[in-house]
Amino acid sequence: MINKKNNIFAYLISNMFTQSEENYLKAIYHLELVSTKGISTNAIAKKIETKASSVTDMVKKLSDKKVVVYKKYKGVKLTSLGKKTAANIVRKHRLWEVFLVEKLNFSWDEVHEVAEQLEHIKSPKLINQLDAFLDFPKQDPHGDPIPDKEGNLKTIEKSLLATLHKNEIGICVGVNDSSSEFLQFLDKQGITIGQEIKVLDKEDFDNSLSIEIDQKELSISSKIANNLYIQKK
Amino acid sequence: MINKKNNIFAYLISNMFTQSEENYLKAIYHLELVSTKGISTNAIAKKIETKASSVTDMVKKLSDKKVVVYKKYKGVKLTSLGKKTAANIVRKHRLWEVFLVEKLNFSWDEVHEVAEQLEHIKSPKLINQLDAFLDFPKQDPHGDPIPDKEGNLKTIEKSLLATLHKNEIGICVGVNDSSSEFLQFLDKQGITIGQEIKVLDKEDFDNSLSIEIDQKELSISSKIANNLYIQKK
DNA sequence: AATTACTTTTAGATAAGGCTAAAAATATAT
DNA sequence: ATATATTTTTAGCCTTATCTAAAAGTAATT
């Protein structure tokens, strides 16, 4: 029961960002991690599953709020305020994912949808206490790094499984695709974060790999190998 | 990043109730606990801190969705579907309050605002697991009962402290006013749920009470005594 | 029974966030 | 360099949830 005029809390949160604005900021943040250029309207539209015209509108609003720099036809870039804001949303998302897996027995393929909602809850105390309650985790259940309070993100060194050569060994440290289909597939194959993987053979024909996990041999497609991050041993 | 067309989850939640609709349902639910008659437009408007005209609009929408019965100028009543839906929101609110106090070290005067947001998170699994994680609590931090999954609410027998007579003893089981001001006042006086309270004297003049808690004597106003629930011993 | 007061509803407006279709700008290809 | 294709923006419309002001209904009072 939130009222903009009489409720101080509601006033404070109304002065921040709407759920929709937060989703745009997060999308731009993720896109900036891959490309260094200005993020195009179409790229955002695709990511957020909306229309380019809606993106243009929102991007103007975000520009007014000083979280992005926007030049017509030239795409957008997050300002430092924008980066910090977006990182904070990602921080919340990933901390909630840890909570769901560690405390509520969710599996790693079930957490995304719920975290997508929980990330918008406004309460600094909540997220700080949650962080402490979870013992200050550094990665989410998919191996993605959790930004710290200042929005700094410590990326660990990782390579795609597909880049390993024959007889090399790696430890699974993350996934590139975190769709529930892919994650469930990994579960079925017994592949989890921390799992040791040895490349037994590489097939030139289709780039599929023959790998060893837990003393078992397994053949995986190139698509799989390009969505699994490992740390070389 | 929710999209109505391609995301099954979003589709499901969009088929349910908006945050605003949920707030109206909750308000009507709370009002029905006190009055048995149809709930008036003005009563809802006051509770939700909005205008009567807005209430009329929303009430029509809720009526279309079969969660209230609405007759022009005659107020509304929740249908059984409406009751169940509202009870579920209250259940979520109170479970989250328990979580915040028990696990994240919030005090009982800080939980309401945050629970007000968390109660709108859509995920049956989340709330069931949270319930189990908290060991199936029956009351929230203010002593209010938590509805079960079917929306049934077990009200405990309780009376206002103001109804106790001289030399009677009660155990504090809840509060009527759960504003942070009142709760902080109680903290300051050392009054918590479970606290034993003995009425030493009643002052006819202003209906104030002299009470004993933890071997200490204390004078409290009638206003306080009318906002504290106790169970007679 | 008539007047006044209060409550509720209606009508019309606004703001946020989305859409489609058309126009404008930029990029690509001949 | 011109024509074509693609991207982006604009313009106008829709829905949700609000609001204000006016109209209509109900209740209270003389």
Short mmCIF file of C-alpha atoms (C1' of nucleotides) in Angstrom, two decimals:
data_model
loop_
_atom_site.label_atom_id
_atom_site.label_comp_id
_atom_site.label_asym_id
_atom_site.label_seq_id
_atom_site.Cartn_x
_atom_site.Cartn_y
_atom_site.Cartn_z
CA MET A 1 0.00 0.00 0.00
CA ILE A 2 2.30 2.60 -1.30
CA ASN A 3 1.41 6.21 -1.65
CA LYS A 4 3.64 8.75 -3.28
CA LYS A 5 2.69 11.73 -1.19
CA ASN A 6 2.65 10.48 2.37
CA ASN A 7 5.02 7.59 2.43
CA ILE A 8 8.67 8.50 2.78
CA PHE A 9 9.83 5.11 1.64
CA ALA A 10 7.70 5.18 -1.47
CA TYR A 11 8.95 8.67 -2.13
CA LEU A 12 12.53 7.50 -2.00
CA ILE A 13 11.99 4.57 -4.26
CA SER A 14 9.94 6.61 -6.69
CA ASN A 15 12.98 8.86 -6.96
CA MET A 16 15.06 6.00 -8.21
CA PHE A 17 14.32 3.75 -11.14
CA THR A 18 11.26 1.88 -12.28
CA GLN A 19 11.40 -1.83 -12.89
CA SER A 20 11.37 -1.19 -16.60
CA GLU A 21 14.21 1.31 -16.40
CA GLU A 22 16.19 -1.16 -14.34
CA ASN A 23 15.69 -3.84 -16.96
CA TYR A 24 17.00 -1.54 -19.66
CA LEU A 25 20.02 -0.59 -17.58
CA LYS A 26 20.79 -4.22 -16.93
CA ALA A 27 20.48 -5.10 -20.61
CA ILE A 28 22.83 -2.30 -21.63
CA TYR A 29 25.24 -3.32 -18.89
CA HIS A 30 25.37 -6.90 -20.15
CA LEU A 31 25.78 -5.75 -23.74
CA GLU A 32 28.66 -3.46 -22.78
CA LEU A 33 30.50 -6.41 -21.28
CA VAL A 34 30.78 -7.88 -24.78
CA SER A 35 31.10 -4.87 -27.05
CA THR A 36 33.09 -1.73 -26.41
CA LYS A 37 31.20 0.41 -28.90
CA GLY A 38 27.97 2.27 -28.24
CA ILE A 39 25.09 -0.14 -27.74
CA SER A 40 22.61 -0.02 -30.60
CA THR A 41 18.89 0.39 -30.24
CA ASN A 42 18.32 -2.90 -32.03
CA ALA A 43 20.71 -4.79 -29.76
CA ILE A 44 18.81 -3.59 -26.72
CA ALA A 45 15.47 -4.35 -28.34
CA LYS A 46 16.59 -7.88 -29.07
CA LYS A 47 17.95 -8.45 -25.58
CA ILE A 48 14.85 -7.13 -23.86
CA GLU A 49 12.46 -8.65 -26.40
CA THR A 50 10.80 -5.38 -27.21
CA LYS A 51 10.55 -3.06 -30.23
CA ALA A 52 13.22 -0.62 -31.34
CA SER A 53 10.77 2.26 -31.03
CA SER A 54 10.18 1.46 -27.38
CA VAL A 55 13.91 1.39 -26.82
CA THR A 56 14.35 4.83 -28.35
CA ASP A 57 11.75 6.24 -25.98
CA MET A 58 13.26 4.65 -22.91
CA VAL A 59 16.79 5.56 -23.85
CA LYS A 60 15.79 9.22 -23.94
CA LYS A 61 14.36 8.90 -20.47
CA LEU A 62 17.50 7.21 -19.18
CA SER A 63 19.56 9.95 -20.78
CA ASP A 64 17.49 12.59 -18.95
CA LYS A 65 18.22 10.71 -15.75
CA LYS A 66 21.96 10.82 -16.47
CA VAL A 67 22.52 7.08 -16.50
CA VAL A 68 23.30 6.82 -20.21
CA VAL A 69 24.80 9.05 -22.85
CA TYR A 70 22.66 9.00 -25.94
CA LYS A 71 23.34 10.45 -29.39
CA LYS A 72 20.67 9.89 -31.99
CA TYR A 73 21.51 7.04 -34.36
CA LYS A 74 24.76 6.43 -32.46
CA GLY A 75 23.62 4.11 -29.70
CA VAL A 76 24.08 4.54 -25.95
CA LYS A 77 26.76 4.15 -23.33
CA LEU A 78 26.29 3.88 -19.59
CA THR A 79 27.61 6.77 -17.52
CA SER A 80 29.49 5.84 -14.36
CA LEU A 81 26.26 6.35 -12.42
CA GLY A 82 24.51 4.07 -14.89
CA LYS A 83 27.19 1.41 -14.56
CA LYS A 84 26.98 1.49 -10.80
CA THR A 85 23.21 1.30 -10.84
CA ALA A 86 23.20 -1.60 -13.28
CA ALA A 87 25.91 -3.46 -11.40
CA ASN A 88 23.84 -3.14 -8.27
CA ILE A 89 20.88 -4.77 -9.95
CA VAL A 90 23.09 -7.59 -11.20
CA ARG A 91 24.50 -7.89 -7.67
CA LYS A 92 21.01 -8.29 -6.27
CA HIS A 93 20.02 -10.77 -8.96
CA ARG A 94 23.01 -12.99 -8.32
CA LEU A 95 22.82 -12.82 -4.53
CA TRP A 96 19.19 -13.90 -4.70
CA GLU A 97 20.18 -16.76 -6.98
CA VAL A 98 22.68 -17.94 -4.39
CA PHE A 99 20.00 -17.68 -1.72
CA LEU A 100 17.54 -19.72 -3.74
CA VAL A 101 20.04 -22.49 -4.42
CA GLU A 102 21.83 -22.58 -1.07
CA LYS A 103 18.94 -21.98 1.29
CA LEU A 104 15.76 -22.89 -0.53
CA ASN A 105 16.95 -25.91 -2.51
CA PHE A 106 16.27 -24.50 -5.93
CA SER A 107 18.28 -26.04 -8.73
CA TRP A 108 20.44 -23.79 -10.87
CA ASP A 109 18.03 -23.94 -13.78
CA GLU A 110 15.09 -22.65 -11.71
CA VAL A 111 16.54 -19.52 -10.17
CA HIS A 112 16.63 -17.06 -13.03
CA GLU A 113 12.93 -16.26 -13.34
CA VAL A 114 12.50 -15.67 -9.63
CA ALA A 115 15.70 -13.65 -9.29
CA GLU A 116 14.44 -11.55 -12.19
CA GLN A 117 11.67 -10.42 -9.88
CA LEU A 118 13.62 -10.26 -6.63
CA GLU A 119 16.33 -8.06 -8.13
CA HIS A 120 13.90 -5.13 -8.18
CA ILE A 121 13.20 -5.10 -4.44
CA LYS A 122 14.39 -1.80 -3.03
CA SER A 123 16.11 -2.03 0.33
CA PRO A 124 19.84 -1.51 0.84
CA LYS A 125 19.64 -3.15 4.25
CA LEU A 126 17.97 -6.22 2.77
CA ILE A 127 20.70 -6.82 0.27
CA ASN A 128 23.54 -6.14 2.68
CA GLN A 129 22.09 -8.50 5.26
CA LEU A 130 21.41 -11.11 2.61
CA ASP A 131 25.02 -10.84 1.47
CA ALA A 132 26.21 -11.44 5.04
CA PHE A 133 23.70 -14.24 5.60
CA LEU A 134 25.08 -16.01 2.53
CA ASP A 135 28.62 -15.43 3.79
CA PHE A 136 29.60 -12.95 1.09
CA PRO A 137 29.56 -15.22 -1.95
CA LYS A 138 31.72 -14.23 -4.88
CA GLN A 139 29.93 -16.23 -7.60
CA ASP A 140 26.35 -17.09 -8.40
CA PRO A 141 25.20 -20.68 -9.03
CA HIS A 142 26.20 -20.42 -12.71
CA GLY A 143 29.73 -19.27 -11.88
CA ASP A 144 29.07 -15.62 -12.75
CA PRO A 145 30.82 -13.08 -10.51
CA ILE A 146 28.78 -11.04 -8.03
CA PRO A 147 29.60 -7.31 -8.19
CA ASP A 148 30.62 -5.78 -4.86
CA LYS A 149 28.76 -2.89 -3.19
CA GLU A 150 30.61 -0.36 -5.31
CA GLY A 151 29.66 -2.18 -8.48
CA ASN A 152 33.11 -3.60 -9.17
CA LEU A 153 33.12 -6.93 -10.87
CA LYS A 154 36.02 -9.31 -10.44
CA THR A 155 36.06 -11.42 -13.58
CA ILE A 156 37.91 -14.67 -13.19
CA GLU A 157 40.11 -15.96 -15.95
CA LYS A 158 38.21 -18.49 -17.97
CA SER A 159 38.14 -20.04 -21.44
CA LEU A 160 35.57 -21.91 -23.42
CA LEU A 161 35.85 -25.67 -23.22
CA ALA A 162 36.01 -25.62 -27.01
CA THR A 163 39.43 -23.95 -26.85
CA LEU A 164 41.05 -26.83 -24.94
CA HIS A 165 43.36 -29.12 -26.87
CA LYS A 166 43.51 -32.87 -26.80
CA ASN A 167 44.61 -34.23 -23.41
CA GLU A 168 44.25 -30.87 -21.69
CA ILE A 169 42.33 -30.73 -18.43
CA GLY A 170 40.07 -27.95 -17.19
CA ILE A 171 37.75 -27.24 -14.31
CA CYS A 172 34.24 -26.12 -15.14
CA VAL A 173 33.79 -22.59 -13.77
CA GLY A 174 30.72 -21.29 -15.53
CA VAL A 175 28.25 -21.37 -18.36
CA ASN A 176 27.75 -19.04 -21.27
CA ASP A 177 24.16 -20.08 -21.88
CA SER A 178 22.12 -20.24 -18.69
CA SER A 179 18.83 -21.33 -20.20
CA SER A 180 17.14 -24.02 -18.16
CA GLU A 181 17.33 -26.40 -21.14
CA PHE A 182 21.10 -26.18 -21.24
CA LEU A 183 21.47 -26.37 -17.47
CA GLN A 184 19.23 -29.41 -17.28
CA PHE A 185 21.26 -31.03 -20.01
CA LEU A 186 24.42 -30.43 -17.98
CA ASP A 187 22.75 -31.91 -14.89
CA LYS A 188 21.89 -35.01 -16.90
CA GLN A 189 25.51 -35.39 -18.01
CA GLY A 190 26.78 -34.84 -14.49
CA ILE A 191 28.52 -31.58 -15.34
CA THR A 192 28.52 -29.00 -12.53
CA ILE A 193 30.62 -26.05 -11.47
CA GLY A 194 33.90 -27.39 -10.09
CA GLN A 195 33.76 -30.52 -12.23
CA GLU A 196 37.07 -31.61 -13.76
CA ILE A 197 36.92 -32.19 -17.50
CA LYS A 198 39.60 -33.80 -19.65
CA VAL A 199 39.54 -33.56 -23.41
CA LEU A 200 40.21 -37.04 -24.78
CA ASP A 201 39.78 -36.19 -28.43
CA LYS A 202 38.60 -33.50 -30.82
CA GLU A 203 36.70 -34.33 -33.97
CA ASP A 204 37.70 -32.08 -36.88
CA PHE A 205 34.62 -33.03 -38.84
CA ASP A 206 32.00 -31.39 -36.57
CA ASN A 207 34.18 -29.94 -33.79
CA SER A 208 32.61 -32.28 -31.30
CA LEU A 209 34.67 -33.33 -28.29
CA SER A 210 35.22 -36.54 -26.52
CA ILE A 211 35.68 -35.73 -22.85
CA GLU A 212 36.22 -37.55 -19.60
CA ILE A 213 34.34 -36.65 -16.45
CA ASP A 214 34.41 -38.81 -13.32
CA GLN A 215 36.21 -41.55 -15.18
CA LYS A 216 33.41 -41.72 -17.73
CA GLU A 217 33.83 -40.94 -21.40
CA LEU A 218 31.31 -38.68 -23.02
CA SER A 219 30.86 -37.05 -26.42
CA ILE A 220 29.64 -33.49 -26.56
CA SER A 221 28.79 -31.27 -29.49
CA SER A 222 30.61 -28.11 -30.43
CA LYS A 223 27.61 -26.10 -29.31
CA ILE A 224 27.94 -27.46 -25.79
CA ALA A 225 31.69 -26.92 -25.75
CA ASN A 226 31.15 -23.31 -26.74
CA ASN A 227 28.82 -22.67 -23.84
CA LEU A 228 30.92 -24.10 -21.04
CA TYR A 229 33.62 -22.07 -19.34
CA ILE A 230 36.60 -23.83 -17.84
CA GLN A 231 39.79 -22.87 -16.10
CA LYS A 232 42.84 -24.54 -17.56
CA LYS A 233 44.71 -26.76 -15.17
CA MET B 1 13.57 -9.17 -18.85
CA ILE B 2 10.03 -10.28 -19.15
CA ASN B 3 8.19 -10.52 -22.37
CA LYS B 4 4.53 -11.32 -22.61
CA LYS B 5 4.62 -13.22 -25.85
CA ASN B 6 7.59 -15.53 -25.58
CA ASN B 7 8.02 -16.13 -21.89
CA ILE B 8 5.80 -18.77 -20.37
CA PHE B 9 6.43 -17.59 -16.86
CA ALA B 10 5.57 -14.01 -17.69
CA TYR B 11 2.48 -15.24 -19.44
CA LEU B 12 1.37 -17.06 -16.33
CA ILE B 13 1.95 -14.15 -14.02
CA SER B 14 0.34 -11.70 -16.39
CA ASN B 15 -2.73 -13.92 -16.17
CA MET B 16 -2.93 -13.37 -12.47
CA PHE B 17 -3.06 -10.06 -10.66
CA THR B 18 -1.12 -6.84 -10.96
CA GLN B 19 0.61 -5.39 -7.93
CA SER B 20 -2.07 -2.78 -7.70
CA GLU B 21 -4.89 -5.31 -7.87
CA GLU B 22 -3.17 -7.31 -5.16
CA ASN B 23 -2.98 -4.25 -2.95
CA TYR B 24 -6.68 -3.63 -3.34
CA LEU B 25 -7.49 -7.26 -2.56
CA LYS B 26 -5.34 -7.13 0.53
CA ALA B 27 -6.98 -3.92 1.71
CA ILE B 28 -10.47 -5.35 1.27
CA TYR B 29 -9.39 -8.53 3.02
CA HIS B 30 -8.15 -6.60 6.04
CA LEU B 31 -11.29 -4.46 6.13
CA GLU B 32 -13.51 -7.54 6.02
CA LEU B 33 -11.79 -8.89 9.11
CA VAL B 34 -13.26 -6.00 11.08
CA SER B 35 -16.61 -5.33 9.46
CA THR B 36 -19.08 -7.91 8.18
CA LYS B 37 -20.92 -5.55 5.85
CA GLY B 38 -19.94 -4.70 2.31
CA ILE B 39 -16.73 -2.68 2.24
CA SER B 40 -17.32 0.90 1.13
CA THR B 41 -15.44 2.69 -1.58
CA ASN B 42 -14.33 5.32 0.88
CA ALA B 43 -13.03 2.79 3.37
CA ILE B 44 -10.85 1.24 0.68
CA ALA B 45 -9.71 4.65 -0.53
CA LYS B 46 -8.65 5.59 2.98
CA LYS B 47 -6.83 2.32 3.60
CA ILE B 48 -4.95 2.45 0.34
CA GLU B 49 -4.42 6.21 0.44
CA THR B 50 -6.00 6.83 -2.92
CA LYS B 51 -9.12 8.57 -4.23
CA ALA B 52 -12.62 7.13 -4.18
CA SER B 53 -12.87 7.46 -7.94
CA SER B 54 -9.79 5.31 -8.40
CA VAL B 55 -11.32 2.72 -6.12
CA THR B 56 -14.52 2.61 -8.14
CA ASP B 57 -12.53 1.92 -11.29
CA MET B 58 -10.43 -0.81 -9.73
CA VAL B 59 -13.36 -2.45 -8.03
CA LYS B 60 -15.06 -2.86 -11.40
CA LYS B 61 -11.97 -4.54 -12.72
CA LEU B 62 -11.79 -6.86 -9.73
CA SER B 63 -15.44 -7.66 -10.20
CA ASP B 64 -14.79 -8.62 -13.83
CA LYS B 65 -12.05 -10.91 -12.57
CA LYS B 66 -14.49 -12.60 -10.18
CA VAL B 67 -12.60 -11.81 -7.01
CA VAL B 68 -15.17 -9.39 -5.60
CA VAL B 69 -18.92 -8.91 -5.84
CA TYR B 70 -19.72 -5.31 -6.54
CA LYS B 71 -23.06 -3.52 -6.58
CA LYS B 72 -23.01 0.19 -7.32
CA TYR B 73 -23.25 2.30 -4.17
CA LYS B 74 -23.38 -0.86 -2.05
CA GLY B 75 -19.71 -1.61 -1.52
CA VAL B 76 -17.84 -4.82 -2.29
CA LYS B 77 -17.34 -8.26 -0.82
CA LEU B 78 -14.59 -10.73 -1.63
CA THR B 79 -15.66 -13.92 -3.38
CA SER B 80 -14.12 -17.12 -2.11
CA LEU B 81 -11.54 -16.84 -4.89
CA GLY B 82 -10.85 -13.28 -3.79
CA LYS B 83 -10.45 -14.34 -0.16
CA LYS B 84 -8.05 -17.08 -1.09
CA THR B 85 -6.03 -14.78 -3.30
CA ALA B 86 -5.85 -12.08 -0.64
CA ALA B 87 -4.97 -14.55 2.11
CA ASN B 88 -2.14 -15.80 -0.04
CA ILE B 89 -0.71 -12.31 -0.35
CA VAL B 90 -0.97 -11.84 3.42
CA ARG B 91 0.69 -15.24 3.86
CA LYS B 92 3.59 -14.14 1.70
CA HIS B 93 3.87 -10.81 3.47
CA ARG B 94 4.05 -12.41 6.90
CA LEU B 95 6.40 -15.20 5.92
CA TRP B 96 8.79 -12.64 4.50
CA GLU B 97 8.54 -10.66 7.73
CA VAL B 98 9.56 -13.74 9.68
CA PHE B 99 12.46 -14.27 7.30
CA LEU B 100 13.67 -10.71 7.69
CA VAL B 101 13.59 -10.85 11.48
CA GLU B 102 14.81 -14.41 12.02
CA LYS B 103 17.41 -14.67 9.31
CA LEU B 104 18.44 -11.16 8.35
CA ASN B 105 18.38 -9.47 11.76
CA PHE B 106 15.76 -6.89 10.94
CA SER B 107 13.87 -5.51 13.90
CA TRP B 108 10.10 -5.81 13.95
CA ASP B 109 9.62 -2.16 13.13
CA GLU B 110 11.67 -2.38 9.92
CA VAL B 111 10.06 -5.30 8.16
CA HIS B 112 6.78 -3.92 6.90
CA GLU B 113 8.03 -1.76 4.04
CA VAL B 114 10.21 -4.47 2.61
CA ALA B 115 7.58 -7.20 3.02
CA GLU B 116 5.19 -4.88 1.20
CA GLN B 117 7.41 -5.33 -1.84
CA LEU B 118 8.33 -8.97 -1.37
CA GLU B 119 4.71 -10.08 -1.05
CA HIS B 120 4.21 -9.46 -4.77
CA ILE B 121 6.89 -11.89 -5.95
CA LYS B 122 5.24 -14.63 -7.98
CA SER B 123 6.58 -18.10 -7.36
CA PRO B 124 4.69 -20.82 -5.54
CA LYS B 125 7.87 -22.80 -5.08
CA LEU B 126 9.60 -19.82 -3.52
CA ILE B 127 6.98 -19.35 -0.87
CA ASN B 128 6.64 -23.04 -0.07
CA GLN B 129 10.37 -23.45 0.32
CA LEU B 130 10.60 -20.29 2.37
CA ASP B 131 7.87 -21.62 4.64
CA ALA B 132 9.83 -24.85 5.15
CA PHE B 133 13.12 -22.97 5.59
CA LEU B 134 11.53 -20.95 8.39
CA ASP B 135 10.15 -24.14 9.92
CA PHE B 136 6.49 -23.40 9.18
CA PRO B 137 5.96 -20.41 11.45
CA LYS B 138 2.41 -19.73 12.63
CA GLN B 139 2.82 -16.06 13.54
CA ASP B 140 4.66 -13.10 12.11
CA PRO B 141 6.97 -10.90 14.22
CA HIS B 142 4.01 -8.80 15.36
CA GLY B 143 2.02 -11.79 16.54
CA ASP B 144 -0.31 -11.84 13.55
CA PRO B 145 -1.30 -15.29 12.28
CA ILE B 146 0.09 -16.59 8.99
CA PRO B 147 -2.60 -18.02 6.71
CA ASP B 148 -1.96 -21.59 5.54
CA LYS B 149 -1.64 -22.60 1.86
CA GLU B 150 -5.41 -22.82 1.53
CA GLY B 151 -5.82 -19.34 2.93
CA ASN B 152 -7.19 -20.43 6.30
CA LEU B 153 -6.31 -18.16 9.14
CA LYS B 154 -6.15 -19.49 12.69
CA THR B 155 -6.88 -16.52 14.91
CA ILE B 156 -5.71 -16.97 18.44
CA GLU B 157 -7.79 -15.80 21.33
CA LYS B 158 -6.60 -12.45 22.48
CA SER B 159 -7.80 -9.34 24.29
CA LEU B 160 -6.62 -5.79 24.51
CA LEU B 161 -4.41 -5.02 27.47
CA ALA B 162 -6.90 -2.27 28.30
CA THR B 163 -9.53 -4.90 29.16
CA LEU B 164 -7.44 -6.46 31.96
CA HIS B 165 -8.46 -5.67 35.50
CA LYS B 166 -6.28 -4.75 38.43
CA ASN B 167 -3.95 -7.55 39.48
CA GLU B 168 -4.67 -9.63 36.37
CA ILE B 169 -1.74 -10.99 34.40
CA GLY B 170 -1.45 -11.39 30.63
CA ILE B 171 1.11 -12.41 28.07
CA CYS B 172 1.72 -10.04 25.20
CA VAL B 173 0.72 -11.83 21.99
CA GLY B 174 0.43 -9.08 19.44
CA VAL B 175 -0.02 -5.45 18.51
CA ASN B 176 -2.94 -3.62 16.98
CA ASP B 177 -0.87 -0.76 15.65
CA SER B 178 2.26 -1.92 13.89
CA SER B 179 3.66 1.48 12.94
CA SER B 180 7.38 1.70 13.50
CA GLU B 181 6.82 4.53 16.02
CA PHE B 182 4.70 2.31 18.23
CA LEU B 183 6.96 -0.70 17.86
CA GLN B 184 10.02 1.35 18.70
CA PHE B 185 8.22 2.69 21.75
CA LEU B 186 7.54 -0.88 22.88
CA ASP B 187 11.18 -1.78 22.34
CA LYS B 188 12.19 1.14 24.52
CA GLN B 189 9.87 -0.05 27.31
CA GLY B 190 11.10 -3.63 26.99
CA ILE B 191 7.75 -4.94 25.78
CA THR B 192 7.98 -7.81 23.28
CA ILE B 193 5.82 -10.70 22.16
CA GLY B 194 5.80 -13.27 24.94
CA GLN B 195 6.38 -10.68 27.64
CA GLU B 196 4.39 -11.16 30.85
CA ILE B 197 2.47 -8.08 31.92
CA LYS B 198 0.73 -7.57 35.25
CA VAL B 199 -1.76 -4.76 35.79
CA LEU B 200 -0.88 -3.12 39.10
CA ASP B 201 -3.42 -0.35 38.91
CA LYS B 202 -5.92 1.37 36.61
CA GLU B 203 -6.42 5.11 36.69
CA ASP B 204 -10.06 6.05 36.18
CA PHE B 205 -9.14 9.62 35.38
CA ASP B 206 -7.40 8.98 32.06
CA ASN B 207 -7.64 5.18 31.78
CA SER B 208 -3.88 4.89 32.05
CA LEU B 209 -2.41 1.71 33.51
CA SER B 210 0.31 0.97 35.94
CA ILE B 211 1.88 -2.31 34.88
CA GLU B 212 4.71 -4.55 35.94
CA ILE B 213 7.11 -6.09 33.45
CA ASP B 214 10.30 -7.87 34.48
CA GLN B 215 9.82 -6.75 38.09
CA LYS B 216 9.78 -3.13 36.95
CA GLU B 217 6.82 -0.82 37.38
CA LEU B 218 5.74 1.25 34.43
CA SER B 219 2.91 3.62 33.59
CA ILE B 220 1.31 3.41 30.16
CA SER B 221 -1.39 5.48 28.53
CA SER B 222 -4.77 4.22 27.48
CA LYS B 223 -3.72 4.57 23.86
CA ILE B 224 -0.90 2.09 24.40
CA ALA B 225 -3.13 -0.29 26.33
CA ASN B 226 -5.60 -0.27 23.46
CA ASN B 227 -2.97 -1.27 20.94
CA LEU B 228 -1.44 -4.21 22.76
CA TYR B 229 -2.96 -7.67 22.59
CA ILE B 230 -2.52 -10.05 25.49
CA GLN B 231 -3.63 -13.52 26.39
CA LYS B 232 -5.13 -13.74 29.88
CA LYS B 233 -3.24 -15.97 32.23
"C1'" DA C 1 -41.15 16.25 2.61
"C1'" DA C 2 -37.59 19.20 1.51
"C1'" DT C 3 -33.03 20.61 2.15
"C1'" DT C 4 -28.43 19.81 3.17
"C1'" DA C 5 -24.49 16.85 3.62
"C1'" DC C 6 -21.93 13.12 2.38
"C1'" DT C 7 -20.66 9.22 -0.63
"C1'" DT C 8 -20.10 7.24 -4.92
"C1'" DT C 9 -19.86 7.24 -9.75
"C1'" DT C 10 -18.91 9.23 -14.24
"C1'" DA C 11 -16.35 11.91 -17.53
"C1'" DG C 12 -12.31 13.56 -19.06
"C1'" DA C 13 -7.16 14.23 -18.38
"C1'" DT C 14 -2.42 12.66 -17.45
"C1'" DA C 15 1.86 9.80 -17.25
"C1'" DA C 16 4.37 5.46 -18.05
"C1'" DG C 17 5.41 2.02 -21.11
"C1'" DG C 18 4.35 -0.40 -24.82
"C1'" DC C 19 2.85 -1.00 -29.99
"C1'" DT C 20 2.45 -0.15 -35.41
"C1'" DA C 21 3.36 2.31 -39.46
"C1'" DA C 22 5.68 5.81 -41.78
"C1'" DA C 23 9.61 8.89 -42.24
"C1'" DA C 24 14.43 9.86 -41.80
"C1'" DA C 25 19.17 8.56 -41.32
"C1'" DT C 26 22.83 5.45 -42.06
"C1'" DA C 27 25.04 1.49 -44.24
"C1'" DT C 28 25.71 -1.58 -48.16
"C1'" DA C 29 25.98 -2.92 -52.89
"C1'" DT C 30 25.97 -2.32 -57.51
"C1'" DA D 1 27.61 7.86 -56.94
"C1'" DT D 2 23.35 6.11 -56.95
"C1'" DA D 3 20.12 2.73 -55.62
"C1'" DT D 4 18.78 -0.50 -52.22
"C1'" DA D 5 18.61 -2.31 -47.64
"C1'" DT D 6 18.79 -1.77 -42.86
"C1'" DT D 7 18.47 0.79 -38.68
"C1'" DT D 8 16.58 4.31 -36.00
"C1'" DT D 9 13.41 7.75 -34.95
"C1'" DT D 10 8.96 9.99 -35.03
"C1'" DA D 11 4.03 10.23 -34.81
"C1'" DG D 12 0.01 8.54 -33.28
"C1'" DC D 13 -2.57 5.05 -30.70
"C1'" DC D 14 -3.48 1.75 -26.71
"C1'" DT D 15 -3.67 0.16 -21.78
"C1'" DT D 16 -3.13 0.65 -16.82
"C1'" DA D 17 -3.62 3.24 -12.94
"C1'" DT D 18 -3.96 7.43 -11.32
"C1'" DC D 19 -6.21 12.19 -10.65
"C1'" DT D 20 -9.84 16.31 -10.57
"C1'" DA D 21 -14.26 18.12 -11.21
"C1'" DA D 22 -18.92 17.48 -11.94
"C1'" DA D 23 -23.05 14.68 -11.66
"C1'" DA D 24 -25.86 11.34 -9.43
"C1'" DG D 25 -27.30 8.65 -5.47
"C1'" DT D 26 -27.94 7.94 -0.57
"C1'" DA D 27 -28.29 9.51 4.19
"C1'" DA D 28 -29.27 12.82 7.72
"C1'" DT D 29 -31.74 16.88 9.52
"C1'" DT D 30 -34.90 20.03 10.12
#
